[in-house]
Tab-separated table of N, CA and C in Angstrom:
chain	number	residue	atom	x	y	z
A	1	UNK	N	122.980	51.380	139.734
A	1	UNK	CA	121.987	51.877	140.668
A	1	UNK	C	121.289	50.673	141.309
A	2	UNK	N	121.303	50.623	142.609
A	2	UNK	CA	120.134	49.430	143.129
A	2	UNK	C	118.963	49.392	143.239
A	3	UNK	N	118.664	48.992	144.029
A	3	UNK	CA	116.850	48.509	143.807
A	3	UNK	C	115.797	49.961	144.527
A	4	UNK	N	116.944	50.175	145.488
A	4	UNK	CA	116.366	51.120	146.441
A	4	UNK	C	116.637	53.216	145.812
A	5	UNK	N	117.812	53.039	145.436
A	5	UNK	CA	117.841	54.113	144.222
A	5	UNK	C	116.826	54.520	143.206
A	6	UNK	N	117.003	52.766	142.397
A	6	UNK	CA	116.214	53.016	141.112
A	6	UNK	C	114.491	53.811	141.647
A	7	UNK	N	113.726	53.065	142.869
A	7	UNK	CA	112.399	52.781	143.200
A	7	UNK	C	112.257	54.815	143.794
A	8	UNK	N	113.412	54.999	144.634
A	8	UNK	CA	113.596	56.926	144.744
A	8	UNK	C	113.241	57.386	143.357
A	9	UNK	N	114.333	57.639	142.665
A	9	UNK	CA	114.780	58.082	141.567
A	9	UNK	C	113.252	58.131	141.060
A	10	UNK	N	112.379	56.804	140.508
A	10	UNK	CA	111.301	56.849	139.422
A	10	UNK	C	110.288	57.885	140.872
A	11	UNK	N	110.619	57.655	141.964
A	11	UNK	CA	109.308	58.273	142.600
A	11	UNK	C	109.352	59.587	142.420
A	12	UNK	N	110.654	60.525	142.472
A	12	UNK	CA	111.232	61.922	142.807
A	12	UNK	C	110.834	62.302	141.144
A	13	UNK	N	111.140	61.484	140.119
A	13	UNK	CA	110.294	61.478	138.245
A	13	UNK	C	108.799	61.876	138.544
A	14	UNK	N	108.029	60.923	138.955
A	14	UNK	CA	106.644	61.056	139.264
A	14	UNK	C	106.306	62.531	139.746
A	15	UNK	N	107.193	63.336	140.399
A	15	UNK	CA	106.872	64.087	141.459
A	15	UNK	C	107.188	65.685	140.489
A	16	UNK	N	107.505	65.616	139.276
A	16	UNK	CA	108.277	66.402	138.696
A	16	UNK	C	107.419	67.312	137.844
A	17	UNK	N	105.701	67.311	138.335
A	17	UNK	CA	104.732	68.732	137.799
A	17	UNK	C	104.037	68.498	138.913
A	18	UNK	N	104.710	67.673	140.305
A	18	UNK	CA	103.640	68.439	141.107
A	18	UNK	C	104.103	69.772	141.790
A	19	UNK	N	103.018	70.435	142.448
A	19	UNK	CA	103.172	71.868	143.273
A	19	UNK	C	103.828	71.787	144.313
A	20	UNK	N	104.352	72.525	144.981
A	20	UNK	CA	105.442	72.395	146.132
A	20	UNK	C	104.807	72.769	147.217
A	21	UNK	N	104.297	71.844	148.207
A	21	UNK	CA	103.462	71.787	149.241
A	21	UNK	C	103.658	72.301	150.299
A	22	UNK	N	104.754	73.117	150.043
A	22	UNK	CA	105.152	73.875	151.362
A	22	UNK	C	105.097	75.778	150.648
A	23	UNK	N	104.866	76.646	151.705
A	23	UNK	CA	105.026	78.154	151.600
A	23	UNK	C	103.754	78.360	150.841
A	24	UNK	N	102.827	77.977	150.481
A	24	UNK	CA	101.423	78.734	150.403
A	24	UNK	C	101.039	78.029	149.067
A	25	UNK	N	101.735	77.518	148.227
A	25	UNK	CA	101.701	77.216	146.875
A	25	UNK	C	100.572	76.722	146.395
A	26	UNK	N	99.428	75.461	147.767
A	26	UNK	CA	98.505	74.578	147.113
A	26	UNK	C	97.487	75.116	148.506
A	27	UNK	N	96.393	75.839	147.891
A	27	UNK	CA	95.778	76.258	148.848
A	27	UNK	C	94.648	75.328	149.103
A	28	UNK	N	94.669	74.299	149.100
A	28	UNK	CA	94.054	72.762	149.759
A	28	UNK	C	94.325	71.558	149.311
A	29	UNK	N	93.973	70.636	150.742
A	29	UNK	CA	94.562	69.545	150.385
A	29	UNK	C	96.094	69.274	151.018
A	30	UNK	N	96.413	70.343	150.890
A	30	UNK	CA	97.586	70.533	152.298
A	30	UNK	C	97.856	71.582	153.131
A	31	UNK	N	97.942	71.110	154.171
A	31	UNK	CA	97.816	72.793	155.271
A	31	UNK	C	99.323	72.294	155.829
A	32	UNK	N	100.190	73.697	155.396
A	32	UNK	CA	101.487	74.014	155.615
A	32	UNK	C	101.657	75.058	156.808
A	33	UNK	N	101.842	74.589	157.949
A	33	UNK	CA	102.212	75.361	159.102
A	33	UNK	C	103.108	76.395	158.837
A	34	UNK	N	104.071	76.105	158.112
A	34	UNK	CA	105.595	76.511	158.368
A	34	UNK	C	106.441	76.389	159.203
A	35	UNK	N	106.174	75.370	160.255
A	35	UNK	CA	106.423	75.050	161.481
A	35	UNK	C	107.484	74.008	161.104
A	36	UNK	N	108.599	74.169	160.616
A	36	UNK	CA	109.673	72.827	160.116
A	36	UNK	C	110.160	71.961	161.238
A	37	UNK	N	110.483	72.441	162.361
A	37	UNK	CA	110.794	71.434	163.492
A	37	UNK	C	109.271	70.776	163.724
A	38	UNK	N	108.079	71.168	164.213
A	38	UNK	CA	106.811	70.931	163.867
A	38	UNK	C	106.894	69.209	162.986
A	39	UNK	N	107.335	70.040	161.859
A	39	UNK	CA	106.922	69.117	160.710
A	39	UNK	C	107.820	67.691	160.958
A	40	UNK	N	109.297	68.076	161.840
A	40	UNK	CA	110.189	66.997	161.463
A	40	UNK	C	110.105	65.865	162.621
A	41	UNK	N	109.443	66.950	163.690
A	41	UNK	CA	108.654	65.766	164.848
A	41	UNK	C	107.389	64.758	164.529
A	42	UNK	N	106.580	65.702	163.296
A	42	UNK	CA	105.612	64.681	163.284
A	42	UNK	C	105.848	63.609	162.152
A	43	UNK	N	107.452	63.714	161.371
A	43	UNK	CA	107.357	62.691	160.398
A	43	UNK	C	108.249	61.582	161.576
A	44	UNK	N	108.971	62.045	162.443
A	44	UNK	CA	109.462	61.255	162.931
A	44	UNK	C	108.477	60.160	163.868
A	45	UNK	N	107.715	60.913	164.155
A	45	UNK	CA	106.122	60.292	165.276
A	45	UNK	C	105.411	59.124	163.560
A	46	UNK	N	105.209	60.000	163.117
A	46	UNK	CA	104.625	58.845	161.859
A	46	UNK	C	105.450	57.663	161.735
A	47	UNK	N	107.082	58.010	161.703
A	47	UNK	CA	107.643	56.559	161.615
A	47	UNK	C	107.408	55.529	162.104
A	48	UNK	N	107.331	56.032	163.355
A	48	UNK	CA	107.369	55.098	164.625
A	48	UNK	C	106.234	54.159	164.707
A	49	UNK	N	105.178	55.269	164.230
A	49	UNK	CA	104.085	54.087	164.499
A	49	UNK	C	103.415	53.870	162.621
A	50	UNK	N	104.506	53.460	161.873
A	50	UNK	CA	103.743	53.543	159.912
A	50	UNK	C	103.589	51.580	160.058
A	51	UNK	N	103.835	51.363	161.086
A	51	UNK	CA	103.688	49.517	160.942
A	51	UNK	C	102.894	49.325	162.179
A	52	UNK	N	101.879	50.092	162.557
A	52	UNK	CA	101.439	49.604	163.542
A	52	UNK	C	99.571	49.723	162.569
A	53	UNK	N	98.727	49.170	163.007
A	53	UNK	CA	97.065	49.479	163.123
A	53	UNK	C	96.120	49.293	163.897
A	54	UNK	N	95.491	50.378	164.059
A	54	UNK	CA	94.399	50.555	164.654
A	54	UNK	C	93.237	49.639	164.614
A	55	UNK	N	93.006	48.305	164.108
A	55	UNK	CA	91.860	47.553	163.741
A	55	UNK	C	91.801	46.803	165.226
A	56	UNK	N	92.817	46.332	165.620
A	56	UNK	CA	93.159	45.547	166.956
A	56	UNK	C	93.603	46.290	168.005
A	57	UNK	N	93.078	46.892	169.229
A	57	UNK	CA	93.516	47.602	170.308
A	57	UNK	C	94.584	46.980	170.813
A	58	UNK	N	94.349	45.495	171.150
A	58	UNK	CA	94.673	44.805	172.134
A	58	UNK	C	96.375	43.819	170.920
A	59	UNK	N	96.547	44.141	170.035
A	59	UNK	CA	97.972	44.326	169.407
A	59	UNK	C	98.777	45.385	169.894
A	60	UNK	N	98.457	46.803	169.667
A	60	UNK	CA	98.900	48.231	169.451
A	60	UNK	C	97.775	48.751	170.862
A	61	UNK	N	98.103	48.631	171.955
A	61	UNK	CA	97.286	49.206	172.897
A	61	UNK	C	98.156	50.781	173.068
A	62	UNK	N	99.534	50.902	172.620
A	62	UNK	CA	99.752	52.812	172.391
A	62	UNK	C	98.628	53.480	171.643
A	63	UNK	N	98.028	53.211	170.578
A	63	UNK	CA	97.455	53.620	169.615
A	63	UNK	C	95.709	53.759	170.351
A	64	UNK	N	95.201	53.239	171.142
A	64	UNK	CA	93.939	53.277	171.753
A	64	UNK	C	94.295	54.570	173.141
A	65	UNK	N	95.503	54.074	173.236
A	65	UNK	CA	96.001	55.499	174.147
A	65	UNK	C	96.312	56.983	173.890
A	66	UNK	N	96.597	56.987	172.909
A	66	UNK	CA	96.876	58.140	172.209
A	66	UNK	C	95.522	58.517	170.808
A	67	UNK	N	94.984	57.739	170.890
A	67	UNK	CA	93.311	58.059	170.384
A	67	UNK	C	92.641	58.683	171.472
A	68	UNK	N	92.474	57.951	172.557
A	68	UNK	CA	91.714	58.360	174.044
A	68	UNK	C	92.515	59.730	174.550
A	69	UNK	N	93.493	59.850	174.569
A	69	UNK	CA	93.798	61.469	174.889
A	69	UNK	C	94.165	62.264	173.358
A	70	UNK	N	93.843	62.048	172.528
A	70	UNK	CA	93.683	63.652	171.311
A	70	UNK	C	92.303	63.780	171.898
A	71	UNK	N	91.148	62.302	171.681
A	71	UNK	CA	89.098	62.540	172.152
A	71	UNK	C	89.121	63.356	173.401
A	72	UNK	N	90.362	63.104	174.364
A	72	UNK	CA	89.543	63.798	175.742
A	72	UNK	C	90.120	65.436	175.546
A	73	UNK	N	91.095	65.703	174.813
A	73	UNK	CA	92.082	66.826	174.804
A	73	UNK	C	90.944	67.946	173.858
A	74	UNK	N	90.761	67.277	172.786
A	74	UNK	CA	89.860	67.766	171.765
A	74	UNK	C	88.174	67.884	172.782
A	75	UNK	N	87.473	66.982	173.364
A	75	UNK	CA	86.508	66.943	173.676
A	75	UNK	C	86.234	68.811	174.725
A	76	UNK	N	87.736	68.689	175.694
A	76	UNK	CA	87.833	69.769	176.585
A	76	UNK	C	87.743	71.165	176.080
A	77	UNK	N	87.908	71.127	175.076
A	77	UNK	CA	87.854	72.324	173.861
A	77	UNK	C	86.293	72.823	173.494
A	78	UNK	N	85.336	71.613	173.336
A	78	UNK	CA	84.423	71.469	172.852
A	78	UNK	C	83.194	71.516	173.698
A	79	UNK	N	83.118	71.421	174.674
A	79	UNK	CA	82.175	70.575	175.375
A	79	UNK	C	82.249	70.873	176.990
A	80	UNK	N	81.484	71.437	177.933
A	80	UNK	CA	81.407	71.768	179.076
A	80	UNK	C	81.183	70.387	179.938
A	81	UNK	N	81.061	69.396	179.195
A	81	UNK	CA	80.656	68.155	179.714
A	81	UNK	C	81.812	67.278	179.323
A	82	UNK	N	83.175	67.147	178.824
A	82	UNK	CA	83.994	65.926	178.172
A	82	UNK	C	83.384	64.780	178.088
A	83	UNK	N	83.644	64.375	179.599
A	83	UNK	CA	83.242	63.329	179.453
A	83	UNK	C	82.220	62.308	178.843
A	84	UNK	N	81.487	63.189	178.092
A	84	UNK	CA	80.267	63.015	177.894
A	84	UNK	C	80.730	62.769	176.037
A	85	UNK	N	81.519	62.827	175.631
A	85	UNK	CA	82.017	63.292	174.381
A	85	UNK	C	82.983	61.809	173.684
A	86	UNK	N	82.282	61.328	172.893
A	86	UNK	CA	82.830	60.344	172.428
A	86	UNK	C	83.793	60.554	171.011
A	87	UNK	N	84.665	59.752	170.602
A	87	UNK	CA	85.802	60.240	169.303
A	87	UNK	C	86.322	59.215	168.870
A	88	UNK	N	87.018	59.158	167.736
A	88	UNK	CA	87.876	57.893	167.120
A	88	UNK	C	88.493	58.629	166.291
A	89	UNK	N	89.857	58.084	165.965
A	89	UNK	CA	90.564	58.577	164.527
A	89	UNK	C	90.175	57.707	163.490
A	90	UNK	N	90.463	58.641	162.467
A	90	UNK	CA	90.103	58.277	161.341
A	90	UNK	C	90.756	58.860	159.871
A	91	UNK	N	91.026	58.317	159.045
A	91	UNK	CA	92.481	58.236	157.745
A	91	UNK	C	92.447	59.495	157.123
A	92	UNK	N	90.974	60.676	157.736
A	92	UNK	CA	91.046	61.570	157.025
A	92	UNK	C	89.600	62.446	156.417
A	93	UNK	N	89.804	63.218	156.105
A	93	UNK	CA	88.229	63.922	155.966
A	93	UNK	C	87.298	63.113	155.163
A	94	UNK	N	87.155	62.449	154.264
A	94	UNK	CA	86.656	61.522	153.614
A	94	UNK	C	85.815	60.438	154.695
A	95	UNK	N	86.806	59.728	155.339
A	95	UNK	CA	86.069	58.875	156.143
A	95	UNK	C	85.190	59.380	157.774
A	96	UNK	N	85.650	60.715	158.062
A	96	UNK	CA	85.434	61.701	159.043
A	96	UNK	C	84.135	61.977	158.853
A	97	UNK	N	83.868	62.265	157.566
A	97	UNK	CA	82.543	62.927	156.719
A	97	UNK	C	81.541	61.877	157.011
A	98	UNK	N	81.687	60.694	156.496
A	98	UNK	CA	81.262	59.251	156.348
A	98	UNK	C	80.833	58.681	157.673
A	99	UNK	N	81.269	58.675	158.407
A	99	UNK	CA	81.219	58.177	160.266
A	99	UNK	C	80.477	59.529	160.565
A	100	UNK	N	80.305	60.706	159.999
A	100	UNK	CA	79.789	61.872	160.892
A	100	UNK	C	78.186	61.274	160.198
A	101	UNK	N	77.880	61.122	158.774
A	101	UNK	CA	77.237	60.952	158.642
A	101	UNK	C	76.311	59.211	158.579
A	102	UNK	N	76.874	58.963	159.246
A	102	UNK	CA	76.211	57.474	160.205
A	102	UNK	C	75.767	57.686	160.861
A	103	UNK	N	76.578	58.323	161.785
A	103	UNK	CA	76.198	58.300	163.183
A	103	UNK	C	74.916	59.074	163.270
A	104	UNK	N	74.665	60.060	162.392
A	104	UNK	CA	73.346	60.485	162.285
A	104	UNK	C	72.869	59.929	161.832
A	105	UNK	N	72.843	59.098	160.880
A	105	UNK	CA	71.831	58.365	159.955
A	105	UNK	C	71.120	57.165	161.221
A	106	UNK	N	71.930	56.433	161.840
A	106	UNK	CA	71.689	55.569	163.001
A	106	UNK	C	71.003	56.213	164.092
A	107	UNK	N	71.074	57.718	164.313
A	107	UNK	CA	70.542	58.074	165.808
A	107	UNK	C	69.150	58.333	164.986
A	108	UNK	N	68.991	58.424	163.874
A	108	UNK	CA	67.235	59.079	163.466
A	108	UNK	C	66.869	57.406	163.456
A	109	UNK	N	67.560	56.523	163.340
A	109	UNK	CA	66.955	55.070	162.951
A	109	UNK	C	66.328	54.641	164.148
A	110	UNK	N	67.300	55.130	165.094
A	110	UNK	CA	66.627	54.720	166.633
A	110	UNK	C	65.686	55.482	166.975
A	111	UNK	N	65.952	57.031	167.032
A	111	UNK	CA	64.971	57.439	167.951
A	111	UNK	C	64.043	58.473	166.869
A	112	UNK	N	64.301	58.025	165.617
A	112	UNK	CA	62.649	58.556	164.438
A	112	UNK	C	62.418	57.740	163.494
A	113	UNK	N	61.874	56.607	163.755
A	113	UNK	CA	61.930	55.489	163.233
A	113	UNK	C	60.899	55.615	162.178
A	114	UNK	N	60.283	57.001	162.121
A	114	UNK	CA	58.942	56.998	161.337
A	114	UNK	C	59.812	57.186	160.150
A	115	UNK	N	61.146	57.527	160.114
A	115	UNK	CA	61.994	58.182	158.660
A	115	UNK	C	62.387	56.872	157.741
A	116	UNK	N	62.129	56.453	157.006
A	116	UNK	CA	62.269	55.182	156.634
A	116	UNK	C	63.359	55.401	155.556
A	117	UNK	N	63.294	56.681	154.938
A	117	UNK	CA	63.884	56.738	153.432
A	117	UNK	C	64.777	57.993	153.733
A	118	UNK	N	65.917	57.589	154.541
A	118	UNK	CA	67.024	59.013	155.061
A	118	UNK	C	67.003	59.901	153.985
A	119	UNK	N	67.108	61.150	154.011
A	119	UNK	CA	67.711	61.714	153.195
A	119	UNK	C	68.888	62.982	153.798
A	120	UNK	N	70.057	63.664	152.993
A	120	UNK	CA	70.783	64.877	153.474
A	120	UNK	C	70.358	65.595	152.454
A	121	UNK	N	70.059	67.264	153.090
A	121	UNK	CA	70.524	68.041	152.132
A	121	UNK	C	71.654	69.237	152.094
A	122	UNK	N	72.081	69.329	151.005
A	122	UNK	CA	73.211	69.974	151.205
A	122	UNK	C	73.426	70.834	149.941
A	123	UNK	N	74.275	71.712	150.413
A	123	UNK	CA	74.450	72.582	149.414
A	123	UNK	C	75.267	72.353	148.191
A	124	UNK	N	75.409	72.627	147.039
A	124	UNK	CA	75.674	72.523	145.714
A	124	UNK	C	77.359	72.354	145.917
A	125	UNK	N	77.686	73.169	146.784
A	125	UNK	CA	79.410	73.491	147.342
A	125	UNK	C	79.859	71.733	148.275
A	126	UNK	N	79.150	71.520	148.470
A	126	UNK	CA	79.272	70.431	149.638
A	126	UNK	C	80.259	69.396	149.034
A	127	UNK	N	81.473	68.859	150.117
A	127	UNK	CA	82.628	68.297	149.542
A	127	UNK	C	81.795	66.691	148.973
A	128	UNK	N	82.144	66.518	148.142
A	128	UNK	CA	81.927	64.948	147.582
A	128	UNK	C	81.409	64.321	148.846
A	129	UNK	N	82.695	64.236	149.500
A	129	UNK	CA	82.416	62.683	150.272
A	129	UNK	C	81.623	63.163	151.104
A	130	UNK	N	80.494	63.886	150.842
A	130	UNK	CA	78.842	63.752	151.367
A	130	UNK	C	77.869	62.952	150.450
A	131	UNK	N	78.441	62.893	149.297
A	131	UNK	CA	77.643	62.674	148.377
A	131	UNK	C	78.027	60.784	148.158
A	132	UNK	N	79.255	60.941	148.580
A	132	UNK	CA	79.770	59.216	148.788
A	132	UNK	C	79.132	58.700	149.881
A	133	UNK	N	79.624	59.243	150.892
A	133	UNK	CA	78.133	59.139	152.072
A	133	UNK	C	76.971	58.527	151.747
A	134	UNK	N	76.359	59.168	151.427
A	134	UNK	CA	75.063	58.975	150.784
A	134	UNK	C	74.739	57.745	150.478
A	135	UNK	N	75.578	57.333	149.394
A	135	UNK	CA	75.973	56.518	148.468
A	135	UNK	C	75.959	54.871	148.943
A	136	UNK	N	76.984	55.263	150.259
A	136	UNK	CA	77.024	54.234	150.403
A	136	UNK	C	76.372	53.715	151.677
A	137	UNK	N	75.668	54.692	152.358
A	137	UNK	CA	74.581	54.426	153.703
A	137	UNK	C	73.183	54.274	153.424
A	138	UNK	N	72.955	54.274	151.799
A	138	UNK	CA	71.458	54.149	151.322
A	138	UNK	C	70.617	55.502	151.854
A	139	UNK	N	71.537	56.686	151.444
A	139	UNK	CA	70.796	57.639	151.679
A	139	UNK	C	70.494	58.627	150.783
A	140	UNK	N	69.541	59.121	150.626
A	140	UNK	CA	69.194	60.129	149.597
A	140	UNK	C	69.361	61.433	149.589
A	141	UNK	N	69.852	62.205	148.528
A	141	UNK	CA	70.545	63.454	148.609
A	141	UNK	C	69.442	64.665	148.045
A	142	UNK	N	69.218	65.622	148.348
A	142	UNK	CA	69.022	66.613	148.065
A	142	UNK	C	70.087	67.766	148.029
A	143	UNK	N	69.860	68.546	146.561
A	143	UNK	CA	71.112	69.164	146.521
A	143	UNK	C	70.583	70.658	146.579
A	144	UNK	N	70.995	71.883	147.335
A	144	UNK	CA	70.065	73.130	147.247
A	144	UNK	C	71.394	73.741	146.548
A	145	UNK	N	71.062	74.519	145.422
A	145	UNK	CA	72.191	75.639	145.150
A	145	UNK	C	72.431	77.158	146.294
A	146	UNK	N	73.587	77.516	145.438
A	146	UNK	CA	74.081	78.566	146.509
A	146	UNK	C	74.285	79.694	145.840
A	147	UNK	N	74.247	80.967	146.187
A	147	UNK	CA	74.096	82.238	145.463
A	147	UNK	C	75.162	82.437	145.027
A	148	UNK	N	75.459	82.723	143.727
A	148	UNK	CA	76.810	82.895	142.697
A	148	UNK	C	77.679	84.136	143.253
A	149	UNK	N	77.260	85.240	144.542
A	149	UNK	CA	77.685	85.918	144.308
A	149	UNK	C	78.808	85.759	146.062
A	150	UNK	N	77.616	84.934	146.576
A	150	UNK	CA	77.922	85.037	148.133
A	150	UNK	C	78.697	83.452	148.737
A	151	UNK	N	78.237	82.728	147.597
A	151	UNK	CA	78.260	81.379	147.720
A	151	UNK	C	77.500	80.957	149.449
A	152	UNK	N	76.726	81.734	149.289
A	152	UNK	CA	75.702	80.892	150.822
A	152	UNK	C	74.418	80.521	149.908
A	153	UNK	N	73.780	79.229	150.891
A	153	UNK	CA	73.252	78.102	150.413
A	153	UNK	C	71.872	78.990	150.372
A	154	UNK	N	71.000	78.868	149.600
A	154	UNK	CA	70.219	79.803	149.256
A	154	UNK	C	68.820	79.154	150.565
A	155	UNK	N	68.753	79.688	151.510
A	155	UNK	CA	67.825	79.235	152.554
A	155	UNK	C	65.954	78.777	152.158
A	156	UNK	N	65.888	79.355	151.353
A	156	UNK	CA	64.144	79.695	151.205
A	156	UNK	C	64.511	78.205	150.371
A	157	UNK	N	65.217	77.520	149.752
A	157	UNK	CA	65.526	76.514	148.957
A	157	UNK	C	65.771	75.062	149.971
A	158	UNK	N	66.381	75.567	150.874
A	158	UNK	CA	66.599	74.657	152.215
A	158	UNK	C	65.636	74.610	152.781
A	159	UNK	N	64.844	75.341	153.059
A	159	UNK	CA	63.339	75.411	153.969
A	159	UNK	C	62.632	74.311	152.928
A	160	UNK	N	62.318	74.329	151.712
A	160	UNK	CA	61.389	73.564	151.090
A	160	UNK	C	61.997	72.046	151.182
């Protein structure tokens, strides 16, 4: 067996109690279209660009192009104004979460400068990487629980 076998082989081992990510099996964490041509265009689109990065425009200027039209495509969806609508990609909900919550943390810095000691609050349900957020923007969390029966964030708890 060669190098490139053996390195399959132990990965396809590794892979041998996970769930099968296609037909409904893992209800997050992966969203399965069922769309297989879908799927075989976008691994082929991933190839193309799995050696390129986004840190340098002016290396990979496709990649600032095809950022700038998903922001304006997505913005037109959103917004009676586009243009007005700023966007970036980003590796994924984790860091999505993280940049959503900057960008607020920075617009109260500018224009409510009386807030010295940020804080979010959020509900008990709220994905982690709010709480990484937090974490790592020097911001303080408040956590409100949520009704066991409805799972909505219990309001009179949010008001205080």
């Amino acid at each position: 067996m060669n190098k490139r076998e053996s390195i399959l082989q132990a990965l396809s081992e590794l892979q041998q109690d996970d769930l099968n990510p296609k037909g409904g099996n893992v209800w997050a964490y992966v969203y399965d279209s069922g769309l297989r041509e879908a799927e075989k265009v976008a691994t082929e689109a991933h190839n193309m660009f799995i050696n390129h990065n986004g840190l340098d425009f002016t290396v990979f200027p496709s990649l600032l192009q095809l950022e700038n039209n998903i922001v304006a495509e997505i913005a037109e969806l959103f917004s009676n104004e586009p243009a007005s609508i700023a966007g970036t990609f980003t590796s994924g909900g984790t860091e999505s979460i993280i940049l959503a919550v900057k960008a607020v943390r920075d617009y109260a810095s500018e224009h409510k400068p009386s807030i010295t000691t940020p804080e979010i609050v959020l509900p008990s349900t709220a994905h982690a990487a709010f709480h990484k957020a937090a974490h790592y923007l020097g911001i303080d969390t408040i956590v409100v629980p949520v009704n066991n029966t409805t799972f909505k964030v219990d309001t009179n708890e949010m008001e205080k």
